Amino acid sequence: MSEDVLILAIESSCDETAAAVVKNGRECLSNVIYSQIDLHTLYGGVVPEIASRKHIEKVNQVIDKALKDAGVTLDDITAIAVTYGPGLVGALLVGVSAAKAIAFASGKPLIGVHHIEGHICANYIENPTLEPPFHCLVVSGGHTHLVRVEDYGKYTILGKTRDDAAGEAFDKVARAIGLGYPGGPKIDKLSNEGNPEAIVFPRAKVSDNVYDFSFSGLKSAVLNYLNGCEMKGEEVNRADVAASFQKSVIDVLVSHSMEALAEHHASKFAIAGGVASNAHLREAMETACKERGIEFYHPSPILCTDNAAMIGAAGYYEYIAGTRSGYDLNAIPNLKLGERA
Ligand code: KG4
Ligand code: ZN
């Protein structure tokens, strides 16, 4: 036991208050997630002030439960890892303050973790053989990044979104067709009943970087289509809209990812982030990878959306690389991947 590295990880960047204990970066001993989704659904999206207040209420409870579920005490923990950006500043501050207090009181090292690095590292938990280099597409509510993982903790961003994130587009389109928040899982489900070829929505290309994404035009195209139907008095087939919109997003995500893999002669590809739990995206990526002889990795849906186990995995690799944060660690809402504060 003494050689094992046990990370107590905390995540509070958006609307999940989460804590986990992760052993040696790969083994999840506990993974406690308190989701605030029901609170925010009422408002059609995350309300930052409500999120912060709920994090304060829940953070100690989820940490206690994570230790208890793992069957350990704070004494057994090697280091404390916490998401310090990007995310909502008030929400991040709750996790960062809790982590600093625990690190200070226990004398254990503190490690600030980048949220997107966490999403990528979620893949290490269920895929013990996955090692860099590999490519990873991170698709969440706030981010759409196509990344080359050169080594543990070393990332090259090949492309990212110029406007809306993929998950944001899902949420906005879901709202427009009356599905409510969060839209991703609802569009995923409803599209099973629709025809993805029914409506042709645009697949945007960004001219100066072929790997960059743009989803705001697609969102506008869906809104225009809905307005057009209303003006003509035509009934909207919501399942067809959901399936056709989703197909447009997936086509772009798959084509960009496959082109980047080919250009870099890469043989391993992973997906991560909330949108990576989309069943149709997973299937399309699986097929595309199989056709090209590429190894495909994806976390279970519960490790795709926000959780602390992924922060524990990332925290482990930062820990063994010697990363240590001071008690002046602060929340950085727009922290860039690969940047350290
Ligand atoms: O990674 P995540 O939990 O939080 C961020 O870091 O942003 O991602 C949340 C996003 C939301 O936009 C949600 O609608 C989307 O992931 N999402 C999905 C699915 N499940 C969650 N999008 C498409 N299909 C899904 N099944
Ligand atoms: Zn996230």
Short mmCIF file of C-alpha atoms and ligand atoms in Angstrom, two decimals:
data_model
loop_
_atom_site.label_atom_id
_atom_site.label_comp_id
_atom_site.label_asym_id
_atom_site.label_seq_id
_atom_site.Cartn_x
_atom_site.Cartn_y
_atom_site.Cartn_z
CA MET A 1 0.00 0.00 0.00
CA SER A 2 2.80 2.42 0.84
CA GLU A 3 4.05 2.63 -2.76
CA ASP A 4 0.59 3.29 -4.12
CA VAL A 5 -0.30 6.87 -4.96
CA LEU A 6 -3.81 7.72 -3.82
CA ILE A 7 -5.22 10.98 -5.13
CA LEU A 8 -8.23 12.62 -3.52
CA ALA A 9 -9.74 14.63 -6.38
CA ILE A 10 -12.31 17.43 -6.31
CA GLU A 11 -14.28 18.88 -9.25
CA SER A 12 -16.70 21.83 -9.11
CA SER A 13 -16.18 23.74 -12.36
CA CYS A 14 -19.81 23.79 -13.51
CA ASP A 15 -22.93 22.07 -12.19
CA GLU A 16 -21.54 18.85 -10.72
CA THR A 17 -20.06 18.72 -7.22
CA ALA A 18 -17.76 15.71 -7.34
CA ALA A 19 -15.03 13.95 -5.38
CA ALA A 20 -13.16 10.72 -6.05
CA VAL A 21 -10.25 8.62 -4.85
CA VAL A 22 -8.03 7.30 -7.65
CA LYS A 23 -5.18 4.83 -7.20
CA ASN A 24 -2.06 5.15 -9.37
CA GLY A 25 -3.92 7.21 -11.97
CA ARG A 26 -5.86 4.28 -13.36
CA GLU A 27 -7.98 2.68 -10.66
CA CYS A 28 -11.06 4.45 -9.45
CA LEU A 29 -11.68 3.53 -5.78
CA SER A 30 -14.66 5.87 -5.48
CA ASN A 31 -16.45 8.34 -7.72
CA VAL A 32 -19.09 10.51 -6.04
CA ILE A 33 -21.06 12.96 -8.19
CA TYR A 34 -23.76 15.26 -6.94
CA SER A 35 -25.48 16.59 -10.07
CA GLN A 36 -27.27 19.94 -9.82
CA ILE A 37 -28.99 19.48 -13.20
CA ASP A 38 -32.51 19.40 -11.76
CA LEU A 39 -31.96 22.78 -10.10
CA HIS A 40 -30.81 24.43 -13.33
CA THR A 41 -33.36 22.76 -15.63
CA LEU A 42 -35.91 25.15 -14.21
CA TYR A 43 -33.98 28.07 -15.77
CA GLY A 44 -33.05 26.38 -19.07
CA GLY A 45 -29.31 26.43 -18.30
CA VAL A 46 -26.71 26.70 -15.55
CA VAL A 47 -27.19 29.71 -13.25
CA PRO A 48 -23.67 30.47 -11.92
CA GLU A 49 -24.76 31.93 -8.56
CA ILE A 50 -27.01 28.96 -7.80
CA ALA A 51 -24.23 26.57 -8.83
CA SER A 52 -21.72 28.17 -6.42
CA ARG A 53 -24.14 28.10 -3.51
CA LYS A 54 -24.99 24.45 -4.10
CA HIS A 55 -21.31 23.53 -4.38
CA ILE A 56 -20.70 25.10 -0.95
CA GLU A 57 -23.54 23.06 0.51
CA LYS A 58 -22.39 19.78 -1.03
CA VAL A 59 -18.61 19.85 -1.29
CA ASN A 60 -17.78 18.45 2.16
CA GLN A 61 -20.45 15.77 1.86
CA VAL A 62 -19.12 14.44 -1.45
CA ILE A 63 -15.51 14.48 -0.16
CA ASP A 64 -16.50 12.52 2.98
CA LYS A 65 -18.43 10.03 0.89
CA ALA A 66 -15.58 9.61 -1.60
CA LEU A 67 -13.18 8.70 1.23
CA LYS A 68 -15.75 6.41 2.84
CA ASP A 69 -16.66 4.63 -0.42
CA ALA A 70 -12.97 4.07 -1.14
CA GLY A 71 -12.50 2.61 2.36
CA VAL A 72 -9.70 5.04 3.19
CA THR A 73 -9.06 8.00 5.48
CA LEU A 74 -7.27 11.24 4.72
CA ASP A 75 -4.12 9.69 6.22
CA ASP A 76 -3.98 7.18 3.35
CA ILE A 77 -4.17 9.90 0.71
CA THR A 78 -0.96 10.94 -1.05
CA ALA A 79 -2.09 14.25 -2.57
CA ILE A 80 -5.13 16.43 -3.20
CA ALA A 81 -5.99 17.31 -6.82
CA VAL A 82 -8.55 19.93 -7.79
CA THR A 83 -9.90 21.51 -10.97
CA TYR A 84 -8.80 25.17 -10.99
CA GLY A 85 -9.93 26.08 -14.53
CA PRO A 86 -11.49 26.55 -16.96
CA GLY A 87 -15.06 26.91 -15.68
CA LEU A 88 -17.35 29.23 -13.75
CA VAL A 89 -15.19 31.27 -11.39
CA GLY A 90 -17.52 31.10 -8.37
CA ALA A 91 -18.04 27.38 -8.85
CA LEU A 92 -14.32 26.65 -9.27
CA LEU A 93 -13.49 28.66 -6.14
CA VAL A 94 -15.52 26.32 -3.95
CA GLY A 95 -13.52 23.23 -4.97
CA VAL A 96 -10.22 25.10 -4.93
CA SER A 97 -10.88 26.46 -1.41
CA ALA A 98 -11.91 23.05 -0.09
CA ALA A 99 -8.81 21.42 -1.61
CA LYS A 100 -6.50 24.09 -0.20
CA ALA A 101 -8.02 23.74 3.27
CA ILE A 102 -7.60 19.94 3.24
CA ALA A 103 -4.06 20.14 1.86
CA PHE A 104 -3.09 22.73 4.48
CA ALA A 105 -4.68 20.88 7.39
CA SER A 106 -3.23 17.50 6.41
CA GLY A 107 0.13 18.70 5.10
CA LYS A 108 -0.44 16.78 1.84
CA PRO A 109 0.63 18.17 -1.54
CA LEU A 110 -1.89 20.21 -3.55
CA ILE A 111 -2.17 19.85 -7.33
CA GLY A 112 -4.24 22.17 -9.54
CA VAL A 113 -5.63 20.30 -12.55
CA HIS A 114 -6.87 21.60 -15.90
CA HIS A 115 -10.46 20.51 -16.49
CA ILE A 116 -9.90 19.49 -20.13
CA GLU A 117 -6.80 17.53 -19.18
CA GLY A 118 -9.11 15.74 -16.75
CA HIS A 119 -11.59 14.89 -19.50
CA ILE A 120 -8.78 13.44 -21.64
CA CYS A 121 -7.38 11.42 -18.70
CA ALA A 122 -10.81 9.84 -18.07
CA ASN A 123 -9.72 7.47 -20.84
CA TYR A 124 -6.87 6.08 -18.69
CA ILE A 125 -9.27 4.78 -16.05
CA GLU A 126 -10.96 2.08 -18.09
CA ASN A 127 -8.24 1.51 -20.66
CA PRO A 128 -5.21 0.32 -18.69
CA THR A 129 -3.13 -0.13 -21.85
CA LEU A 130 -3.74 3.34 -23.28
CA GLU A 131 -0.56 5.39 -23.30
CA PRO A 132 0.48 8.53 -25.21
CA PRO A 133 0.96 9.41 -27.97
CA PHE A 134 -2.66 9.42 -29.11
CA HIS A 135 -5.23 11.82 -30.50
CA CYS A 136 -8.22 12.91 -28.43
CA LEU A 137 -11.38 14.79 -29.36
CA VAL A 138 -12.73 16.65 -26.31
CA VAL A 139 -16.37 17.60 -26.84
CA SER A 140 -18.21 19.12 -23.90
CA GLY A 141 -20.64 21.90 -23.04
CA GLY A 142 -17.87 24.49 -22.96
CA HIS A 143 -15.16 23.05 -25.22
CA THR A 144 -14.48 21.40 -28.54
CA HIS A 145 -10.78 20.58 -28.84
CA LEU A 146 -8.97 18.20 -31.15
CA VAL A 147 -5.77 17.42 -29.28
CA ARG A 148 -2.64 15.39 -29.86
CA VAL A 149 -1.53 13.92 -26.52
CA GLU A 150 2.24 13.86 -27.03
CA ASP A 151 3.02 12.53 -23.56
CA TYR A 152 1.44 12.58 -20.10
CA GLY A 153 0.62 16.24 -19.44
CA LYS A 154 1.91 17.35 -22.86
CA TYR A 155 -0.69 18.44 -25.39
CA THR A 156 -0.71 19.98 -28.85
CA ILE A 157 -4.01 21.57 -29.82
CA LEU A 158 -4.71 20.75 -33.46
CA GLY A 159 -8.10 22.43 -33.66
CA LYS A 160 -10.82 24.01 -31.58
CA THR A 161 -14.14 25.71 -31.99
CA ARG A 162 -14.28 29.29 -33.23
CA ASP A 163 -17.68 29.91 -31.63
CA ASP A 164 -20.09 27.51 -29.91
CA ALA A 165 -18.89 24.28 -28.35
CA ALA A 166 -20.48 21.07 -29.64
CA GLY A 167 -22.44 20.53 -26.40
CA GLU A 168 -23.58 24.15 -26.43
CA ALA A 169 -25.00 23.61 -29.94
CA PHE A 170 -26.85 20.50 -28.69
CA ASP A 171 -28.25 22.50 -25.76
CA LYS A 172 -29.34 25.47 -27.89
CA VAL A 173 -31.01 23.34 -30.57
CA ALA A 174 -32.73 21.25 -27.89
CA ARG A 175 -34.12 24.41 -26.36
CA ALA A 176 -35.36 25.61 -29.78
CA ILE A 177 -37.31 22.40 -30.35
CA GLY A 178 -38.66 22.46 -26.80
CA LEU A 179 -36.67 19.62 -25.25
CA GLY A 180 -35.25 21.54 -22.28
CA TYR A 181 -31.86 21.45 -20.54
CA PRO A 182 -29.47 19.65 -20.84
CA GLY A 183 -30.21 19.08 -24.51
CA GLY A 184 -27.51 16.59 -25.49
CA PRO A 185 -28.98 13.44 -23.94
CA LYS A 186 -32.49 14.43 -25.10
CA ILE A 187 -31.43 14.94 -28.73
CA ASP A 188 -29.45 11.70 -28.54
CA LYS A 189 -32.62 9.85 -27.51
CA LEU A 190 -35.16 11.62 -29.73
CA SER A 191 -32.98 11.19 -32.82
CA ASN A 192 -33.53 7.42 -32.60
CA GLU A 193 -37.04 8.11 -33.88
CA GLY A 194 -35.97 10.54 -36.62
CA ASN A 195 -34.43 10.40 -40.10
CA PRO A 196 -30.89 11.87 -40.12
CA GLU A 197 -31.16 12.46 -43.89
CA ALA A 198 -34.51 14.31 -43.67
CA ILE A 199 -33.05 17.83 -43.58
CA VAL A 200 -29.64 18.84 -44.90
CA PHE A 201 -28.02 21.21 -42.41
CA PRO A 202 -24.60 22.81 -43.15
CA ARG A 203 -21.24 21.25 -42.27
CA ALA A 204 -19.03 24.27 -41.61
CA LYS A 205 -15.42 24.41 -42.74
CA VAL A 206 -13.02 26.94 -41.27
CA SER A 207 -10.67 28.04 -44.03
CA ASP A 208 -7.39 28.88 -42.25
CA ASN A 209 -7.26 25.79 -40.02
CA VAL A 210 -8.89 22.66 -41.39
CA TYR A 211 -9.12 21.20 -37.87
CA ASP A 212 -11.01 24.11 -36.32
CA PHE A 213 -14.76 23.83 -35.79
CA SER A 214 -17.70 26.22 -36.05
CA PHE A 215 -21.18 25.33 -34.84
CA SER A 216 -22.96 28.69 -34.65
CA GLY A 217 -23.93 28.63 -38.36
CA LEU A 218 -25.46 25.20 -37.89
CA LYS A 219 -27.44 26.41 -34.89
CA SER A 220 -28.71 29.39 -36.96
CA ALA A 221 -29.62 27.05 -39.83
CA VAL A 222 -31.76 24.98 -37.45
CA LEU A 223 -33.45 28.13 -36.08
CA ASN A 224 -34.09 29.38 -39.66
CA TYR A 225 -35.57 26.03 -40.59
CA LEU A 226 -37.90 26.13 -37.57
CA ASN A 227 -38.94 29.74 -38.36
CA GLY A 228 -39.54 28.81 -41.99
CA CYS A 229 -41.83 25.95 -40.96
CA GLU A 230 -43.74 28.25 -38.63
CA MET A 231 -44.22 30.89 -41.31
CA LYS A 232 -45.46 28.31 -43.82
CA GLY A 233 -47.71 26.78 -41.19
CA GLU A 234 -45.93 23.44 -41.58
CA GLU A 235 -45.69 21.05 -38.68
CA VAL A 236 -42.13 20.39 -37.48
CA ASN A 237 -41.00 16.80 -37.13
CA ARG A 238 -38.83 17.29 -34.03
CA ALA A 239 -37.25 13.86 -34.27
CA ASP A 240 -36.13 14.56 -37.86
CA VAL A 241 -34.70 17.94 -36.83
CA ALA A 242 -32.86 16.31 -33.89
CA ALA A 243 -31.49 13.46 -36.02
CA SER A 244 -30.46 15.72 -38.93
CA PHE A 245 -28.80 18.30 -36.66
CA GLN A 246 -26.97 15.58 -34.77
CA LYS A 247 -25.80 13.98 -38.02
CA SER A 248 -24.37 17.30 -39.14
CA VAL A 249 -22.37 17.69 -35.89
CA ILE A 250 -21.17 14.10 -35.97
CA ASP A 251 -20.09 14.25 -39.64
CA VAL A 252 -17.86 17.25 -38.91
CA LEU A 253 -16.41 15.74 -35.71
CA VAL A 254 -15.64 12.44 -37.47
CA SER A 255 -14.15 13.96 -40.62
CA HIS A 256 -11.88 16.41 -38.75
CA SER A 257 -10.71 13.67 -36.37
CA MET A 258 -10.00 11.16 -39.13
CA GLU A 259 -8.15 13.72 -41.29
CA ALA A 260 -5.91 14.66 -38.35
CA LEU A 261 -5.17 11.00 -37.56
CA ALA A 262 -4.22 10.39 -41.21
CA GLU A 263 -2.00 13.47 -41.41
CA HIS A 264 -0.10 12.48 -38.26
CA HIS A 265 -0.03 8.75 -39.10
CA ALA A 266 -1.54 8.22 -35.65
CA SER A 267 -2.93 4.84 -34.67
CA LYS A 268 -4.81 5.58 -31.42
CA PHE A 269 -7.83 7.81 -30.97
CA ALA A 270 -9.91 8.66 -27.89
CA ILE A 271 -12.98 10.79 -27.27
CA ALA A 272 -13.86 12.65 -24.07
CA GLY A 273 -16.30 15.16 -22.54
CA GLY A 274 -20.07 15.16 -22.10
CA VAL A 275 -20.88 14.89 -25.82
CA ALA A 276 -18.63 11.80 -26.02
CA SER A 277 -21.41 9.92 -24.24
CA ASN A 278 -23.61 10.41 -27.35
CA ALA A 279 -24.46 6.92 -28.63
CA HIS A 280 -24.51 7.95 -32.31
CA LEU A 281 -21.17 9.76 -32.08
CA ARG A 282 -19.57 6.75 -30.40
CA GLU A 283 -20.90 4.43 -33.09
CA ALA A 284 -19.79 6.70 -35.95
CA MET A 285 -16.28 7.07 -34.47
CA GLU A 286 -16.03 3.33 -33.83
CA THR A 287 -16.92 2.57 -37.47
CA ALA A 288 -14.59 5.22 -38.88
CA CYS A 289 -11.69 3.95 -36.73
CA LYS A 290 -12.35 0.32 -37.63
CA GLU A 291 -12.27 1.15 -41.36
CA ARG A 292 -8.85 2.76 -40.91
CA GLY A 293 -7.32 0.23 -38.49
CA ILE A 294 -7.21 2.78 -35.67
CA GLU A 295 -7.58 1.75 -32.00
CA PHE A 296 -10.63 3.55 -30.58
CA TYR A 297 -11.02 4.46 -26.88
CA HIS A 298 -13.88 6.06 -25.00
CA PRO A 299 -14.79 6.39 -21.34
CA SER A 300 -18.11 5.04 -19.95
CA PRO A 301 -20.82 7.74 -20.14
CA ILE A 302 -20.48 8.47 -16.39
CA LEU A 303 -16.79 9.31 -16.91
CA CYS A 304 -17.56 11.45 -20.00
CA THR A 305 -19.67 14.05 -18.22
CA ASP A 306 -18.08 16.02 -15.36
CA ASN A 307 -16.68 13.87 -12.55
CA ALA A 308 -13.72 13.91 -10.16
CA ALA A 309 -12.25 10.51 -11.08
CA MET A 310 -10.90 12.09 -14.29
CA ILE A 311 -9.29 14.84 -12.18
CA GLY A 312 -7.72 12.12 -10.00
CA ALA A 313 -6.25 10.43 -13.10
CA ALA A 314 -4.84 13.72 -14.42
CA GLY A 315 -3.70 14.68 -10.90
CA TYR A 316 -1.70 11.45 -10.62
CA TYR A 317 0.30 12.15 -13.77
CA GLU A 318 0.89 15.74 -12.64
CA TYR A 319 1.95 14.41 -9.23
CA ILE A 320 4.57 12.03 -10.61
CA ALA A 321 5.79 14.77 -12.96
CA GLY A 322 6.47 16.89 -9.85
CA THR A 323 3.68 19.44 -10.24
CA ARG A 324 2.81 21.09 -6.90
CA SER A 325 0.51 24.06 -6.36
CA GLY A 326 0.90 26.62 -3.59
CA TYR A 327 -1.75 27.74 -1.15
CA ASP A 328 -2.16 30.77 -3.42
CA LEU A 329 -3.75 28.53 -6.09
CA ASN A 330 -6.62 30.48 -7.60
CA ALA A 331 -9.56 29.68 -9.87
CA ILE A 332 -8.79 30.62 -13.48
CA PRO A 333 -12.03 30.67 -15.50
CA ASN A 334 -10.36 30.86 -18.94
CA LEU A 335 -7.29 28.69 -18.29
CA LYS A 336 -5.78 27.42 -21.56
CA LEU A 337 -4.78 23.78 -22.02
CA GLY A 338 -1.04 23.34 -21.47
CA GLU A 339 -0.81 26.55 -19.43
CA ARG A 340 0.09 26.46 -15.72
CA ALA A 341 -0.55 29.18 -13.21
O1 KG4 B 1 -18.30 17.56 -19.99
P1 KG4 B 1 -19.59 18.11 -19.52
O2 KG4 B 1 -20.34 17.35 -18.46
O3 KG4 B 1 -19.42 19.56 -18.97
C1 KG4 B 1 -18.54 20.51 -19.52
O4 KG4 B 1 -17.33 20.45 -19.23
O5 KG4 B 1 -19.04 21.33 -20.32
O6 KG4 B 1 -20.51 18.30 -20.80
C2 KG4 B 1 -21.82 18.71 -20.74
C3 KG4 B 1 -22.36 18.80 -22.15
C4 KG4 B 1 -23.75 19.43 -22.25
O7 KG4 B 1 -23.74 20.40 -23.28
C5 KG4 B 1 -24.64 18.25 -22.61
O8 KG4 B 1 -25.77 18.61 -23.37
C6 KG4 B 1 -23.68 17.39 -23.41
O9 KG4 B 1 -22.45 17.50 -22.73
N1 KG4 B 1 -24.11 15.99 -23.44
C7 KG4 B 1 -24.43 15.35 -24.58
C8 KG4 B 1 -24.85 14.04 -24.18
N2 KG4 B 1 -24.73 13.95 -22.82
C9 KG4 B 1 -24.26 15.15 -22.39
N3 KG4 B 1 -24.44 15.75 -25.86
C10 KG4 B 1 -24.86 14.87 -26.78
N4 KG4 B 1 -25.28 13.62 -26.48
C11 KG4 B 1 -25.29 13.16 -25.21
N5 KG4 B 1 -25.71 11.92 -24.93
ZN ZN B 2 -16.41 19.10 -18.41
#
